[in-house]
Amino acid sequence: MLRSRRSVLAVPGSNPRFLEKARGLPVDEAFLDLEDAVAPLAKEEARRNVVAALREGGWDGKTVAVRVNDLATQWAYKDVIEVVEGAGDRLDCLILPKVQDPTEVVWLDTLLTQIEKAMGYEPGRIGIEAQIENARGLVNADAIAGSSRRLETLVFGPADFMASINMRTLVVGEQPPGYDEGDAYHYILMRLLMAARTHDLQVIDGPYLQIKDVDGFRRAARRSAALGYDGKWVLHPLQVDAANELFSPPQEDYDRAELILDAYKYYTTVEKRGAAMLGDEMIDEASRKMALVVAAKGRAAGLKRTTSFDPAG
């Protein structure tokens, strides 16, 4: 299932005002957070807030997820049970943070299946997003990516990851002082991208915490978008438009991709040629595969064609 996830908004489950405001923001996905954004003494109330917000609705047009607490805590199992029993029919995905091993995803898959059967929900409908936040999780990324048919995305969690490898910076998403050549995050981002694509998953970049520095957000988002990431977490309305723009193909690229697909289909089926010219460009099976990627992202982003293929022209 291809869901558009250009912008993925984090919403604290302990803040009813933020939960209400999030409904009106033009994001592709909103996740209601029970983990880092919620203080320990507010966890139980946050669960109730999240279930109520899901049941009230108003999330039309968005993928709706809940981030539960990680498996090392005492809250994780109740997060899953109470949220899914209370509002599983209104839920698209659960986000599991700090995933280090494929068995953690298997645990969540198994528990979800049990609850779905007990509640009469369609088994397997609720997806899983696995957040990779430390060195062990990155080393095990391939196994994690292949651990469950429910898995839809891998998500990079930069803050905890930077701490786990002792990176010498306090600014999440920025280059560490002294690292003057290259990109300190390139290996991490590419490693997650390879694991995700190997298993036909989406891959999402984590947040940029300097929420009013839109230029900094754009710089970080442009980097992961260029690599092929599907989207980025946003923490503030100021970041939403930038994410939606940077993780959508430009209109001219989308139009070109659709033209390539139409032309390739025409030339291979009507004229029975394996390669042909479209304007000044030769197109073949490799061209079709590249065009499929851009076209799929454009369609998921809601872009509309402004050109059409004419074999005579």
PDB file of C-alpha atoms in Angstrom, residues 84-193:
ATOM      1  CA  VAL A  84      -6.413  -0.552  19.297  1.00  0.00           C
ATOM      2  CA  GLU A  85      -9.334  -1.845  21.377  1.00  0.00           C
ATOM      3  CA  GLY A  86     -10.605   1.704  21.821  1.00  0.00           C
ATOM      4  CA  ALA A  87     -10.200   3.041  18.280  1.00  0.00           C
ATOM      5  CA  GLY A  88      -8.568   0.439  16.059  1.00  0.00           C
ATOM      6  CA  ASP A  89     -11.202   0.943  13.384  1.00  0.00           C
ATOM      7  CA  ARG A  90     -10.049   4.581  13.045  1.00  0.00           C
ATOM      8  CA  LEU A  91      -6.329   3.784  13.005  1.00  0.00           C
ATOM      9  CA  ASP A  92      -4.030   3.233  10.021  1.00  0.00           C
ATOM     10  CA  CYS A  93      -0.687   2.458  11.681  1.00  0.00           C
ATOM     11  CA  LEU A  94       1.222   2.129  14.907  1.00  0.00           C
ATOM     12  CA  ILE A  95       4.727   3.559  15.159  1.00  0.00           C
ATOM     13  CA  LEU A  96       7.117   1.464  17.236  1.00  0.00           C
ATOM     14  CA  PRO A  97      10.073   3.544  18.457  1.00  0.00           C
ATOM     15  CA  LYS A  98      13.637   2.521  19.267  1.00  0.00           C
ATOM     16  CA  VAL A  99      13.441  -0.722  17.306  1.00  0.00           C
ATOM     17  CA  GLN A 100      16.678  -2.643  17.684  1.00  0.00           C
ATOM     18  CA  ASP A 101      15.764  -6.167  16.648  1.00  0.00           C
ATOM     19  CA  PRO A 102      13.214  -7.815  14.306  1.00  0.00           C
ATOM     20  CA  THR A 103      11.668  -9.709  17.219  1.00  0.00           C
ATOM     21  CA  GLU A 104      10.258  -6.418  18.525  1.00  0.00           C
ATOM     22  CA  VAL A 105       8.280  -5.905  15.316  1.00  0.00           C
ATOM     23  CA  VAL A 106       7.154  -9.543  15.437  1.00  0.00           C
ATOM     24  CA  TRP A 107       5.876  -8.965  18.996  1.00  0.00           C
ATOM     25  CA  LEU A 108       3.807  -5.992  17.882  1.00  0.00           C
ATOM     26  CA  ASP A 109       2.496  -7.858  14.820  1.00  0.00           C
ATOM     27  CA  THR A 110       1.419 -10.785  17.007  1.00  0.00           C
ATOM     28  CA  LEU A 111      -0.295  -8.601  19.590  1.00  0.00           C
ATOM     29  CA  LEU A 112      -2.091  -6.636  16.877  1.00  0.00           C
ATOM     30  CA  THR A 113      -3.356  -9.859  15.302  1.00  0.00           C
ATOM     31  CA  GLN A 114      -4.736 -11.065  18.631  1.00  0.00           C
ATOM     32  CA  ILE A 115      -6.547  -7.772  19.269  1.00  0.00           C
ATOM     33  CA  GLU A 116      -7.917  -7.611  15.722  1.00  0.00           C
ATOM     34  CA  LYS A 117      -9.362 -11.110  16.032  1.00  0.00           C
ATOM     35  CA  ALA A 118     -10.864 -10.347  19.438  1.00  0.00           C
ATOM     36  CA  MET A 119     -12.419  -7.084  18.215  1.00  0.00           C
ATOM     37  CA  GLY A 120     -13.633  -8.395  14.879  1.00  0.00           C
ATOM     38  CA  TYR A 121     -11.312  -6.157  12.852  1.00  0.00           C
ATOM     39  CA  GLU A 122      -9.807  -7.222   9.549  1.00  0.00           C
ATOM     40  CA  PRO A 123      -6.583  -9.068  10.462  1.00  0.00           C
ATOM     41  CA  GLY A 124      -3.487  -7.334   9.171  1.00  0.00           C
ATOM     42  CA  ARG A 125      -5.166  -4.036   8.286  1.00  0.00           C
ATOM     43  CA  ILE A 126      -3.250  -1.922  10.828  1.00  0.00           C
ATOM     44  CA  GLY A 127       0.250  -1.192   9.576  1.00  0.00           C
ATOM     45  CA  ILE A 128       3.519  -0.774  11.470  1.00  0.00           C
ATOM     46  CA  GLU A 129       6.194   1.903  11.146  1.00  0.00           C
ATOM     47  CA  ALA A 130       9.547   0.984  12.693  1.00  0.00           C
ATOM     48  CA  GLN A 131      11.650   3.831  14.029  1.00  0.00           C
ATOM     49  CA  ILE A 132      15.423   3.223  13.995  1.00  0.00           C
ATOM     50  CA  GLU A 133      17.103   5.258  16.718  1.00  0.00           C
ATOM     51  CA  ASN A 134      20.398   3.652  17.665  1.00  0.00           C
ATOM     52  CA  ALA A 135      23.430   1.838  16.314  1.00  0.00           C
ATOM     53  CA  ARG A 136      22.052  -1.649  16.947  1.00  0.00           C
ATOM     54  CA  GLY A 137      18.871  -0.838  15.092  1.00  0.00           C
ATOM     55  CA  LEU A 138      20.847   0.426  12.096  1.00  0.00           C
ATOM     56  CA  VAL A 139      23.050  -2.672  12.022  1.00  0.00           C
ATOM     57  CA  ASN A 140      19.890  -4.829  12.079  1.00  0.00           C
ATOM     58  CA  ALA A 141      17.989  -2.673   9.583  1.00  0.00           C
ATOM     59  CA  ASP A 142      17.756  -5.371   6.899  1.00  0.00           C
ATOM     60  CA  ALA A 143      16.295  -7.939   9.264  1.00  0.00           C
ATOM     61  CA  ILE A 144      13.920  -5.378  10.775  1.00  0.00           C
ATOM     62  CA  ALA A 145      12.700  -4.318   7.317  1.00  0.00           C
ATOM     63  CA  GLY A 146      11.826  -7.926   6.459  1.00  0.00           C
ATOM     64  CA  SER A 147      10.261  -8.855   9.787  1.00  0.00           C
ATOM     65  CA  SER A 148       6.527  -8.328   9.110  1.00  0.00           C
ATOM     66  CA  ARG A 149       4.080  -7.968   6.245  1.00  0.00           C
ATOM     67  CA  ARG A 150       2.463  -5.157   8.237  1.00  0.00           C
ATOM     68  CA  LEU A 151       5.593  -3.047   8.014  1.00  0.00           C
ATOM     69  CA  GLU A 152       5.090   0.032   5.826  1.00  0.00           C
ATOM     70  CA  THR A 153       7.996   2.329   6.667  1.00  0.00           C
ATOM     71  CA  LEU A 154      11.355   2.690   8.318  1.00  0.00           C
ATOM     72  CA  VAL A 155      11.768   6.001  10.145  1.00  0.00           C
ATOM     73  CA  PHE A 156      15.059   7.625  11.112  1.00  0.00           C
ATOM     74  CA  GLY A 157      15.099   8.933  14.690  1.00  0.00           C
ATOM     75  CA  PRO A 158      18.040  11.368  14.682  1.00  0.00           C
ATOM     76  CA  ALA A 159      18.142  12.666  18.263  1.00  0.00           C
ATOM     77  CA  ASP A 160      18.401   9.310  20.036  1.00  0.00           C
ATOM     78  CA  PHE A 161      20.627   8.002  17.257  1.00  0.00           C
ATOM     79  CA  MET A 162      23.098  10.854  17.619  1.00  0.00           C
ATOM     80  CA  ALA A 163      23.260  10.191  21.356  1.00  0.00           C
ATOM     81  CA  SER A 164      23.714   6.441  20.829  1.00  0.00           C
ATOM     82  CA  ILE A 165      26.854   6.923  18.726  1.00  0.00           C
ATOM     83  CA  ASN A 166      28.243   9.798  20.840  1.00  0.00           C
ATOM     84  CA  MET A 167      28.015  12.304  18.000  1.00  0.00           C
ATOM     85  CA  ARG A 168      29.471  15.598  19.239  1.00  0.00           C
ATOM     86  CA  THR A 169      26.624  18.017  18.648  1.00  0.00           C
ATOM     87  CA  LEU A 170      23.550  19.281  20.463  1.00  0.00           C
ATOM     88  CA  VAL A 171      21.707  20.471  17.329  1.00  0.00           C
ATOM     89  CA  VAL A 172      19.605  17.665  15.910  1.00  0.00           C
ATOM     90  CA  GLY A 173      19.958  17.307  12.161  1.00  0.00           C
ATOM     91  CA  GLU A 174      22.919  19.641  11.730  1.00  0.00           C
ATOM     92  CA  GLN A 175      26.491  18.628  10.991  1.00  0.00           C
ATOM     93  CA  PRO A 176      28.641  18.130  14.105  1.00  0.00           C
ATOM     94  CA  PRO A 177      31.329  20.782  14.691  1.00  0.00           C
ATOM     95  CA  GLY A 178      34.631  19.661  13.226  1.00  0.00           C
ATOM     96  CA  TYR A 179      33.071  17.516  10.505  1.00  0.00           C
ATOM     97  CA  ASP A 180      33.935  19.886   7.703  1.00  0.00           C
ATOM     98  CA  GLU A 181      33.962  17.529   4.726  1.00  0.00           C
ATOM     99  CA  GLY A 182      30.966  15.578   3.497  1.00  0.00           C
ATOM    100  CA  ASP A 183      27.767  14.730   5.361  1.00  0.00           C
ATOM    101  CA  ALA A 184      27.875  12.997   8.753  1.00  0.00           C
ATOM    102  CA  TYR A 185      24.397  11.531   8.151  1.00  0.00           C
ATOM    103  CA  HIS A 186      24.911  10.198   4.634  1.00  0.00           C
ATOM    104  CA  TYR A 187      25.778   6.624   5.613  1.00  0.00           C
ATOM    105  CA  ILE A 188      22.870   6.415   8.071  1.00  0.00           C
ATOM    106  CA  LEU A 189      20.338   7.743   5.575  1.00  0.00           C
ATOM    107  CA  MET A 190      21.600   5.516   2.762  1.00  0.00           C
ATOM    108  CA  ARG A 191      21.724   2.438   4.999  1.00  0.00           C
ATOM    109  CA  LEU A 192      18.071   2.854   5.959  1.00  0.00           C
ATOM    110  CA  LEU A 193      17.125   3.639   2.365  1.00  0.00           C
TER     111      LEU A 193
END
